[in-house]
Amino acid sequence: MIRQTLCLPLACAAMLVSVPAARGDDAVPLDSRYIDPIHGFSLRPPTGTERRKYTSQALLASWLRRDAATGAVAWTLSVLRAVEAEPPADLAAYAKELVARLRKNDDFDVKSSEVVSVAGRKVVDIRGVSGGEGKPWKRQVHVQAEPACFLVVQISGPAGMRQTLDAVCQAVLETLSL
């Protein structure tokens, strides 16, 4: 009986994944819903992206878009898991601490940081330029999934594509469900 109880939610999730998503008049066309029943989230990635599979505990899912002309990776969208030592008591104070940590440890030149609502939750939305090769534009949205655990929806690509990357990230965030 236990086996049937555990398999039923996974079977339902599998049926939801296979149902094509409504296309509508979205500015950013999105694909079918991706459901991660193990980590408790779902979202709709952009159409025309490739899903990459990893065996990392921090990187839960990742999609990439290739340049049509060259086949090179144009940008990536990822969902990561970040665990804090202590649950933050105040999200605004946590945002300030997180920005300082990203600047120091990750060479992330943060251009803006704000606490906004996504998926019915207050989140930390950070945008800036990463210190990596080519100085890519990066947006990270930290969603508190559990008291000390955050899902981080991150998009990264050329700084010249900043507006497009923000639009893609925003469209995906509007479909996020925990």
Coordinates of N, CA and C in Angstrom, one line a residue:
M1 N 0.8 -1.2 0.0 CA 0.0 0.0 0.0 C 0.9 1.3 0.0
I2 N 1.9 1.2 0.7 CA 2.8 2.4 0.8 C 3.4 2.7 -0.6
R3 N 3.7 1.6 -1.4 CA 4.3 1.8 -2.7 C 3.3 2.6 -3.6
Q4 N 2.0 2.2 -3.5 CA 1.0 2.9 -4.3 C 0.8 4.3 -3.9
T5 N 0.9 4.6 -2.6 CA 0.7 6.0 -2.1 C 1.9 6.8 -2.6
L6 N 3.1 6.3 -2.6 CA 4.3 7.1 -3.1 C 4.3 7.3 -4.6
C7 N 3.8 6.3 -5.3 CA 3.9 6.3 -6.7 C 2.8 7.2 -7.3
L8 N 1.7 7.3 -6.7 CA 0.6 8.1 -7.2 C 1.0 9.6 -7.5
P9 N 1.6 10.3 -6.5 CA 2.0 11.7 -6.8 C 3.0 11.8 -8.0
L10 N 3.9 10.8 -8.1 CA 4.8 10.8 -9.2 C 4.1 10.6 -10.5
A11 N 3.1 9.7 -10.5 CA 2.4 9.4 -11.7 C 1.6 10.7 -12.1
C12 N 1.0 11.4 -11.2 CA 0.3 12.6 -11.5 C 1.2 13.7 -12.0
A13 N 2.4 13.8 -11.4 CA 3.4 14.7 -11.9 C 3.8 14.4 -13.3
A14 N 4.0 13.1 -13.6 CA 4.4 12.7 -14.9 C 3.4 13.1 -16.0
M15 N 2.1 13.0 -15.6 CA 1.0 13.4 -16.5 C 1.0 14.9 -16.7
L16 N 1.2 15.6 -15.7 CA 1.3 17.1 -15.8 C 2.4 17.5 -16.7
V17 N 3.6 16.9 -16.6 CA 4.7 17.2 -17.4 C 4.4 17.0 -18.9
S18 N 3.7 15.9 -19.2 CA 3.4 15.6 -20.6 C 2.3 16.4 -21.2
V19 N 1.6 17.2 -20.5 CA 0.5 18.0 -21.0 C 1.1 19.3 -21.6
P20 N 0.9 19.6 -22.9 CA 1.5 20.8 -23.5 C 0.9 22.0 -22.8
A21 N 1.8 23.0 -22.6 CA 1.4 24.3 -22.0 C 0.7 25.2 -23.0
A22 N -0.3 25.9 -22.4 CA -1.0 26.9 -23.3 C 0.0 28.0 -23.7
R23 N -0.1 28.4 -25.0 CA 0.9 29.3 -25.5 C 0.5 30.8 -25.3
G24 N -0.8 31.1 -25.5 CA -1.2 32.5 -25.3 C -0.4 33.5 -26.1
D25 N -0.5 34.8 -25.7 CA 0.2 35.8 -26.4 C 1.4 36.3 -25.6
D26 N 2.1 35.4 -24.9 CA 3.2 35.7 -24.1 C 4.3 36.4 -24.9
A27 N 5.0 37.4 -24.3 CA 6.1 38.0 -25.0 C 7.3 37.0 -25.0
V28 N 7.4 36.2 -24.0 CA 8.4 35.2 -24.0 C 7.7 33.8 -24.1
P29 N 7.8 33.1 -25.2 CA 7.2 31.8 -25.3 C 7.8 30.8 -24.3
L30 N 6.9 30.1 -23.6 CA 7.3 29.1 -22.6 C 7.0 27.7 -23.0
D31 N 7.7 26.8 -22.5 CA 7.5 25.4 -22.9 C 6.6 24.7 -21.8
S32 N 6.5 23.4 -21.9 CA 5.7 22.7 -21.0 C 6.3 22.8 -19.6
R33 N 5.4 22.6 -18.6 CA 5.8 22.7 -17.2 C 6.9 21.6 -16.8
Y34 N 7.9 22.1 -16.2 CA 8.9 21.2 -15.6 C 8.6 21.0 -14.1
I35 N 8.5 19.8 -13.7 CA 8.1 19.5 -12.3 C 9.2 18.7 -11.6
D36 N 9.7 19.2 -10.5 CA 10.7 18.5 -9.7 C 10.1 18.1 -8.4
P37 N 9.5 16.9 -8.3 CA 8.8 16.5 -7.1 C 9.7 16.3 -5.9
I38 N 11.0 16.0 -6.2 CA 11.9 15.8 -5.1 C 12.2 17.1 -4.3
H39 N 12.4 18.2 -5.1 CA 12.7 19.4 -4.4 C 11.5 20.3 -4.3
G40 N 10.4 19.9 -4.8 CA 9.1 20.6 -4.5 C 8.9 21.9 -5.3
F41 N 9.3 22.0 -6.5 CA 9.0 23.1 -7.3 C 8.7 22.8 -8.7
S42 N 8.1 23.7 -9.4 CA 7.8 23.5 -10.9 C 7.8 24.9 -11.5
L43 N 8.1 24.9 -12.8 CA 8.1 26.1 -13.6 C 8.1 25.8 -15.0
R44 N 7.9 26.8 -15.9 CA 7.9 26.6 -17.3 C 9.1 27.3 -17.9
P45 N 10.0 26.5 -18.4 CA 11.2 27.0 -19.1 C 10.9 27.6 -20.4
P46 N 11.7 28.5 -20.9 CA 11.5 29.1 -22.3 C 11.6 28.0 -23.4
T47 N 10.8 28.2 -24.4 CA 10.9 27.3 -25.6 C 12.2 27.5 -26.2
G48 N 12.6 26.4 -26.9 CA 13.9 26.5 -27.7 C 15.1 26.4 -26.8
T49 N 15.0 25.9 -25.6 CA 16.1 25.7 -24.7 C 16.4 24.2 -24.5
E50 N 17.6 23.9 -24.2 CA 18.0 22.5 -23.9 C 18.1 22.3 -22.4
R51 N 17.5 21.3 -21.9 CA 17.6 21.0 -20.4 C 18.9 20.2 -20.2
R52 N 19.7 20.6 -19.3 CA 21.0 19.9 -19.0 C 20.7 19.1 -17.7
K53 N 21.3 17.9 -17.6 CA 21.2 17.1 -16.4 C 22.5 17.1 -15.7
Y54 N 22.4 17.3 -14.4 CA 23.6 17.3 -13.5 C 23.4 16.5 -12.3
T55 N 24.4 16.1 -11.7 CA 24.3 15.3 -10.4 C 24.9 16.1 -9.3
S56 N 24.5 17.4 -9.2 CA 25.0 18.2 -8.1 C 23.8 18.5 -7.1
Q57 N 24.2 18.5 -5.9 CA 23.1 18.8 -4.9 C 22.7 20.3 -4.9
A58 N 23.6 21.1 -5.4 CA 23.3 22.6 -5.4 C 22.6 23.0 -6.7
L59 N 22.9 22.4 -7.8 CA 22.3 22.7 -9.1 C 21.2 21.7 -9.4
L60 N 20.0 22.2 -9.3 CA 18.8 21.3 -9.4 C 18.3 21.1 -10.8
A61 N 18.4 22.1 -11.6 CA 18.0 22.1 -13.0 C 18.6 23.2 -13.8
S62 N 18.8 23.0 -15.1 CA 19.4 24.0 -15.9 C 19.0 23.9 -17.4
W63 N 18.8 25.0 -18.0 CA 18.4 25.0 -19.4 C 19.4 26.0 -20.1
L64 N 19.7 25.8 -21.3 CA 20.5 26.7 -22.1 C 19.9 27.0 -23.4
R65 N 20.2 28.2 -23.9 CA 19.8 28.6 -25.2 C 21.0 28.7 -26.1
R66 N 21.0 28.1 -27.2 CA 22.2 28.2 -28.2 C 21.9 29.3 -29.2
D67 N 23.0 29.9 -29.7 CA 22.9 30.9 -30.7 C 22.6 30.1 -32.0
A68 N 21.6 30.5 -32.7 CA 21.2 29.8 -33.9 C 22.3 29.7 -35.0
A69 N 23.1 30.8 -35.1 CA 24.1 30.8 -36.2 C 25.3 30.0 -35.9
T70 N 25.8 30.1 -34.6 CA 27.0 29.4 -34.2 C 26.9 28.1 -33.4
G71 N 25.8 28.0 -32.8 CA 25.6 26.8 -31.9 C 26.2 27.0 -30.5
A72 N 26.9 28.1 -30.3 CA 27.5 28.4 -29.0 C 26.4 28.7 -28.0
V73 N 26.7 28.5 -26.7 CA 25.7 28.8 -25.7 C 25.5 30.3 -25.6
A74 N 24.3 30.8 -25.8 CA 24.0 32.2 -25.7 C 23.7 32.6 -24.2
W75 N 22.9 31.8 -23.5 CA 22.6 32.1 -22.1 C 22.1 30.8 -21.4
T76 N 22.1 30.9 -20.1 CA 21.7 29.7 -19.3 C 20.7 30.2 -18.2
L77 N 19.7 29.3 -17.9 CA 18.8 29.5 -16.9 C 18.9 28.3 -15.9
S78 N 19.1 28.6 -14.7 CA 19.3 27.5 -13.7 C 18.5 27.7 -12.5
V79 N 18.2 26.6 -11.8 CA 17.6 26.6 -10.5 C 18.6 25.9 -9.5
L80 N 19.0 26.6 -8.5 CA 20.0 26.1 -7.6 C 19.4 26.0 -6.2
R81 N 20.0 25.3 -5.3 CA 19.6 25.2 -3.9 C 20.7 25.8 -3.1
A82 N 20.3 26.8 -2.2 CA 21.2 27.4 -1.3 C 20.7 27.2 0.1
V83 N 21.6 26.7 1.0 CA 21.2 26.4 2.4 C 22.0 27.3 3.3
E84 N 21.3 28.1 4.1 CA 22.0 29.0 5.1 C 22.2 28.3 6.4
A85 N 23.2 28.7 7.2 CA 23.4 28.1 8.5 C 22.3 28.4 9.4
E86 N 21.7 29.6 9.3 CA 20.5 30.0 10.2 C 19.4 30.5 9.3
P87 N 18.2 30.3 9.6 CA 17.1 30.9 8.9 C 17.1 32.4 9.1
P88 N 17.0 33.2 8.0 CA 17.0 34.7 8.2 C 15.7 35.1 8.9
A89 N 15.9 36.0 9.9 CA 14.7 36.6 10.6 C 14.0 37.6 9.8
D90 N 14.8 38.4 9.0 CA 14.3 39.5 8.3 C 14.9 39.5 6.9
L91 N 14.0 39.4 5.9 CA 14.5 39.2 4.5 C 15.2 40.4 4.0
A92 N 14.8 41.6 4.4 CA 15.5 42.8 3.9 C 17.0 42.8 4.4
A93 N 17.2 42.5 5.7 CA 18.5 42.4 6.3 C 19.3 41.3 5.6
Y94 N 18.6 40.2 5.4 CA 19.3 39.0 4.7 C 19.8 39.5 3.3
A95 N 18.9 40.2 2.6 CA 19.3 40.7 1.2 C 20.6 41.5 1.3
K96 N 20.7 42.4 2.2 CA 21.9 43.2 2.3 C 23.1 42.3 2.6
E97 N 23.0 41.4 3.5 CA 24.1 40.4 3.8 C 24.4 39.6 2.6
L98 N 23.4 39.1 1.9 CA 23.7 38.3 0.7 C 24.4 39.1 -0.4
V99 N 24.0 40.3 -0.6 CA 24.7 41.2 -1.6 C 26.2 41.3 -1.2
A100 N 26.4 41.6 0.0 CA 27.8 41.8 0.5 C 28.6 40.5 0.3
R101 N 28.0 39.4 0.6 CA 28.7 38.1 0.4 C 28.9 37.8 -1.1
L102 N 28.0 38.1 -1.9 CA 28.2 37.8 -3.4 C 29.3 38.7 -3.9
R103 N 29.3 39.9 -3.5 CA 30.4 40.9 -4.0 C 31.7 40.4 -3.5
K104 N 31.8 39.9 -2.3 CA 33.1 39.5 -1.8 C 33.6 38.1 -2.3
N105 N 32.7 37.1 -2.2 CA 33.0 35.7 -2.5 C 32.9 35.4 -4.0
D106 N 32.0 36.0 -4.7 CA 31.7 35.5 -6.1 C 32.1 36.6 -7.1
D107 N 32.7 37.7 -6.7 CA 33.1 38.7 -7.6 C 31.9 39.2 -8.5
F108 N 30.7 39.3 -7.8 CA 29.5 39.7 -8.4 C 29.2 41.2 -8.2
D109 N 29.3 42.0 -9.2 CA 29.1 43.5 -9.2 C 27.6 43.7 -9.2
V110 N 27.0 43.8 -8.0 CA 25.6 43.9 -7.9 C 25.2 45.3 -8.3
K111 N 24.3 45.4 -9.3 CA 23.8 46.7 -9.7 C 22.5 47.1 -9.1
S112 N 21.7 46.1 -8.7 CA 20.4 46.3 -8.0 C 20.0 45.1 -7.1
S113 N 19.3 45.4 -6.0 CA 18.8 44.4 -5.2 C 17.6 44.9 -4.5
E114 N 16.5 44.0 -4.5 CA 15.3 44.4 -3.9 C 14.5 43.2 -3.4
V115 N 13.7 43.4 -2.5 CA 12.8 42.4 -2.0 C 11.4 42.6 -2.7
V116 N 11.0 41.6 -3.4 CA 9.7 41.7 -4.2 C 8.9 40.4 -3.9
S117 N 7.7 40.3 -4.5 CA 6.9 39.1 -4.4 C 7.0 38.2 -5.7
V118 N 7.2 36.9 -5.5 CA 7.2 36.0 -6.6 C 6.5 34.7 -6.0
A119 N 5.6 34.1 -6.8 CA 5.0 32.9 -6.4 C 4.3 33.0 -5.0
G120 N 3.8 34.2 -4.7 CA 3.2 34.4 -3.4 C 4.1 34.5 -2.3
R121 N 5.4 34.7 -2.5 CA 6.4 34.8 -1.4 C 7.3 36.0 -1.7
K122 N 7.8 36.5 -0.6 CA 8.8 37.6 -0.7 C 10.1 36.9 -1.1
V123 N 10.8 37.6 -2.0 CA 12.1 37.0 -2.5 C 13.1 38.1 -2.6
V124 N 14.3 37.7 -2.7 CA 15.4 38.7 -3.0 C 15.8 38.6 -4.4
D125 N 15.7 39.7 -5.1 CA 15.9 39.8 -6.6 C 17.2 40.6 -6.8
I126 N 18.2 40.0 -7.3 CA 19.6 40.6 -7.4 C 20.0 40.6 -8.9
R127 N 20.5 41.7 -9.4 CA 20.9 41.8 -10.8 C 22.3 42.5 -10.8
G128 N 23.1 42.1 -11.7 CA 24.4 42.7 -11.9 C 25.3 42.0 -12.9
V129 N 26.6 42.3 -12.8 CA 27.6 41.7 -13.7 C 28.5 40.8 -12.9
S130 N 28.6 39.6 -13.4 CA 29.5 38.6 -12.8 C 30.9 38.9 -13.2
G131 N 31.9 38.5 -12.3 CA 33.3 38.8 -12.7 C 33.9 37.7 -13.5
G132 N 33.1 36.8 -14.0 CA 33.6 35.7 -14.8 C 34.1 36.1 -16.2
E133 N 34.4 35.2 -17.0 CA 34.9 35.4 -18.4 C 33.9 36.2 -19.2
G134 N 34.3 37.3 -19.8 CA 33.3 38.1 -20.6 C 32.4 38.9 -19.8
K135 N 32.5 38.9 -18.5 CA 31.7 39.7 -17.5 C 30.2 39.6 -17.9
P136 N 29.6 38.4 -17.7 CA 28.2 38.2 -18.1 C 27.2 38.9 -17.1
W137 N 26.0 39.3 -17.7 CA 24.9 39.8 -16.9 C 24.3 38.6 -16.1
K138 N 23.9 38.8 -14.9 CA 23.4 37.8 -14.1 C 22.2 38.3 -13.3
R139 N 21.2 37.5 -13.2 CA 20.0 37.8 -12.3 C 19.8 36.6 -11.4
Q140 N 19.8 36.8 -10.1 CA 19.5 35.8 -9.2 C 18.2 36.2 -8.4
V141 N 17.3 35.2 -8.3 CA 16.1 35.5 -7.5 C 16.1 34.4 -6.4
H142 N 16.3 34.8 -5.2 CA 16.4 33.9 -4.0 C 15.0 33.7 -3.4
V143 N 14.4 32.5 -3.5 CA 13.0 32.2 -3.0 C 13.2 31.3 -1.8
Q144 N 12.7 31.8 -0.7 CA 12.8 31.0 0.5 C 11.8 29.9 0.5
A145 N 12.3 28.7 0.3 CA 11.5 27.5 0.2 C 11.2 26.8 1.6
E146 N 12.2 26.9 2.4 CA 12.1 26.4 3.8 C 12.8 27.5 4.7
P147 N 12.7 27.4 6.0 CA 13.3 28.5 6.8 C 14.8 28.8 6.5
A148 N 15.6 27.8 6.3 CA 17.0 28.0 6.0 C 17.4 27.6 4.6
C149 N 16.4 27.3 3.7 CA 16.7 26.8 2.4 C 16.1 27.7 1.3
F150 N 16.9 28.1 0.3 CA 16.4 28.9 -0.8 C 16.5 28.2 -2.1
L151 N 15.6 28.4 -3.0 CA 15.7 28.1 -4.4 C 16.2 29.3 -5.1
V152 N 17.2 29.2 -5.9 CA 17.8 30.4 -6.6 C 17.5 30.2 -8.0
V153 N 16.6 31.0 -8.6 CA 16.4 31.0 -10.1 C 17.4 32.0 -10.6
Q154 N 18.3 31.5 -11.5 CA 19.4 32.4 -12.0 C 19.5 32.3 -13.5
I155 N 19.6 33.5 -14.1 CA 19.8 33.6 -15.6 C 21.1 34.3 -15.8
S156 N 21.9 33.9 -16.8 CA 23.2 34.5 -17.0 C 23.5 34.4 -18.5
G157 N 24.0 35.6 -19.0 CA 24.4 35.7 -20.4 C 25.0 37.0 -20.7
P158 N 25.3 37.3 -22.0 CA 26.0 38.5 -22.3 C 25.3 39.8 -21.8
A159 N 26.1 40.7 -21.3 CA 25.5 42.0 -20.8 C 24.7 42.7 -21.8
G160 N 25.0 42.6 -23.1 CA 24.2 43.2 -24.1 C 22.8 42.7 -24.3
M161 N 22.6 41.5 -23.7 CA 21.2 40.9 -23.7 C 20.5 41.1 -22.4
R162 N 20.9 42.0 -21.6 CA 20.3 42.2 -20.3 C 18.8 42.3 -20.3
Q163 N 18.2 43.1 -21.1 CA 16.8 43.3 -21.2 C 16.1 42.0 -21.6
T164 N 16.6 41.3 -22.5 CA 16.0 40.0 -22.9 C 16.1 39.0 -21.8
L165 N 17.3 38.9 -21.1 CA 17.5 38.0 -20.0 C 16.5 38.3 -18.9
D166 N 16.3 39.6 -18.6 CA 15.4 39.9 -17.5 C 13.9 39.5 -17.9
A167 N 13.6 39.8 -19.2 CA 12.2 39.4 -19.6 C 12.0 37.9 -19.5
V168 N 13.0 37.1 -19.9 CA 12.9 35.6 -19.9 C 12.8 35.2 -18.4
C169 N 13.6 35.7 -17.6 CA 13.6 35.3 -16.2 C 12.3 35.7 -15.5
Q170 N 11.8 36.9 -15.8 CA 10.5 37.3 -15.3 C 9.3 36.4 -15.7
A171 N 9.3 36.0 -17.0 CA 8.3 35.2 -17.5 C 8.3 33.8 -16.8
V172 N 9.5 33.3 -16.6 CA 9.7 32.0 -15.9 C 9.3 32.1 -14.5
L173 N 9.6 33.2 -13.8 CA 9.3 33.4 -12.4 C 7.8 33.4 -12.2
E174 N 7.1 34.0 -13.2 CA 5.6 34.1 -13.1 C 5.0 32.7 -13.1
T175 N 5.7 31.7 -13.5 CA 5.1 30.3 -13.6 C 5.6 29.5 -12.4
L176 N 6.5 30.0 -11.6 CA 7.1 29.2 -10.5 C 6.1 28.8 -9.5
S177 N 6.1 27.6 -9.1 CA 5.2 27.1 -8.1 C 6.0 26.3 -7.1
L178 N 5.8 26.5 -5.8 CA 6.4 25.7 -4.7 C 5.5 24.9 -4.0

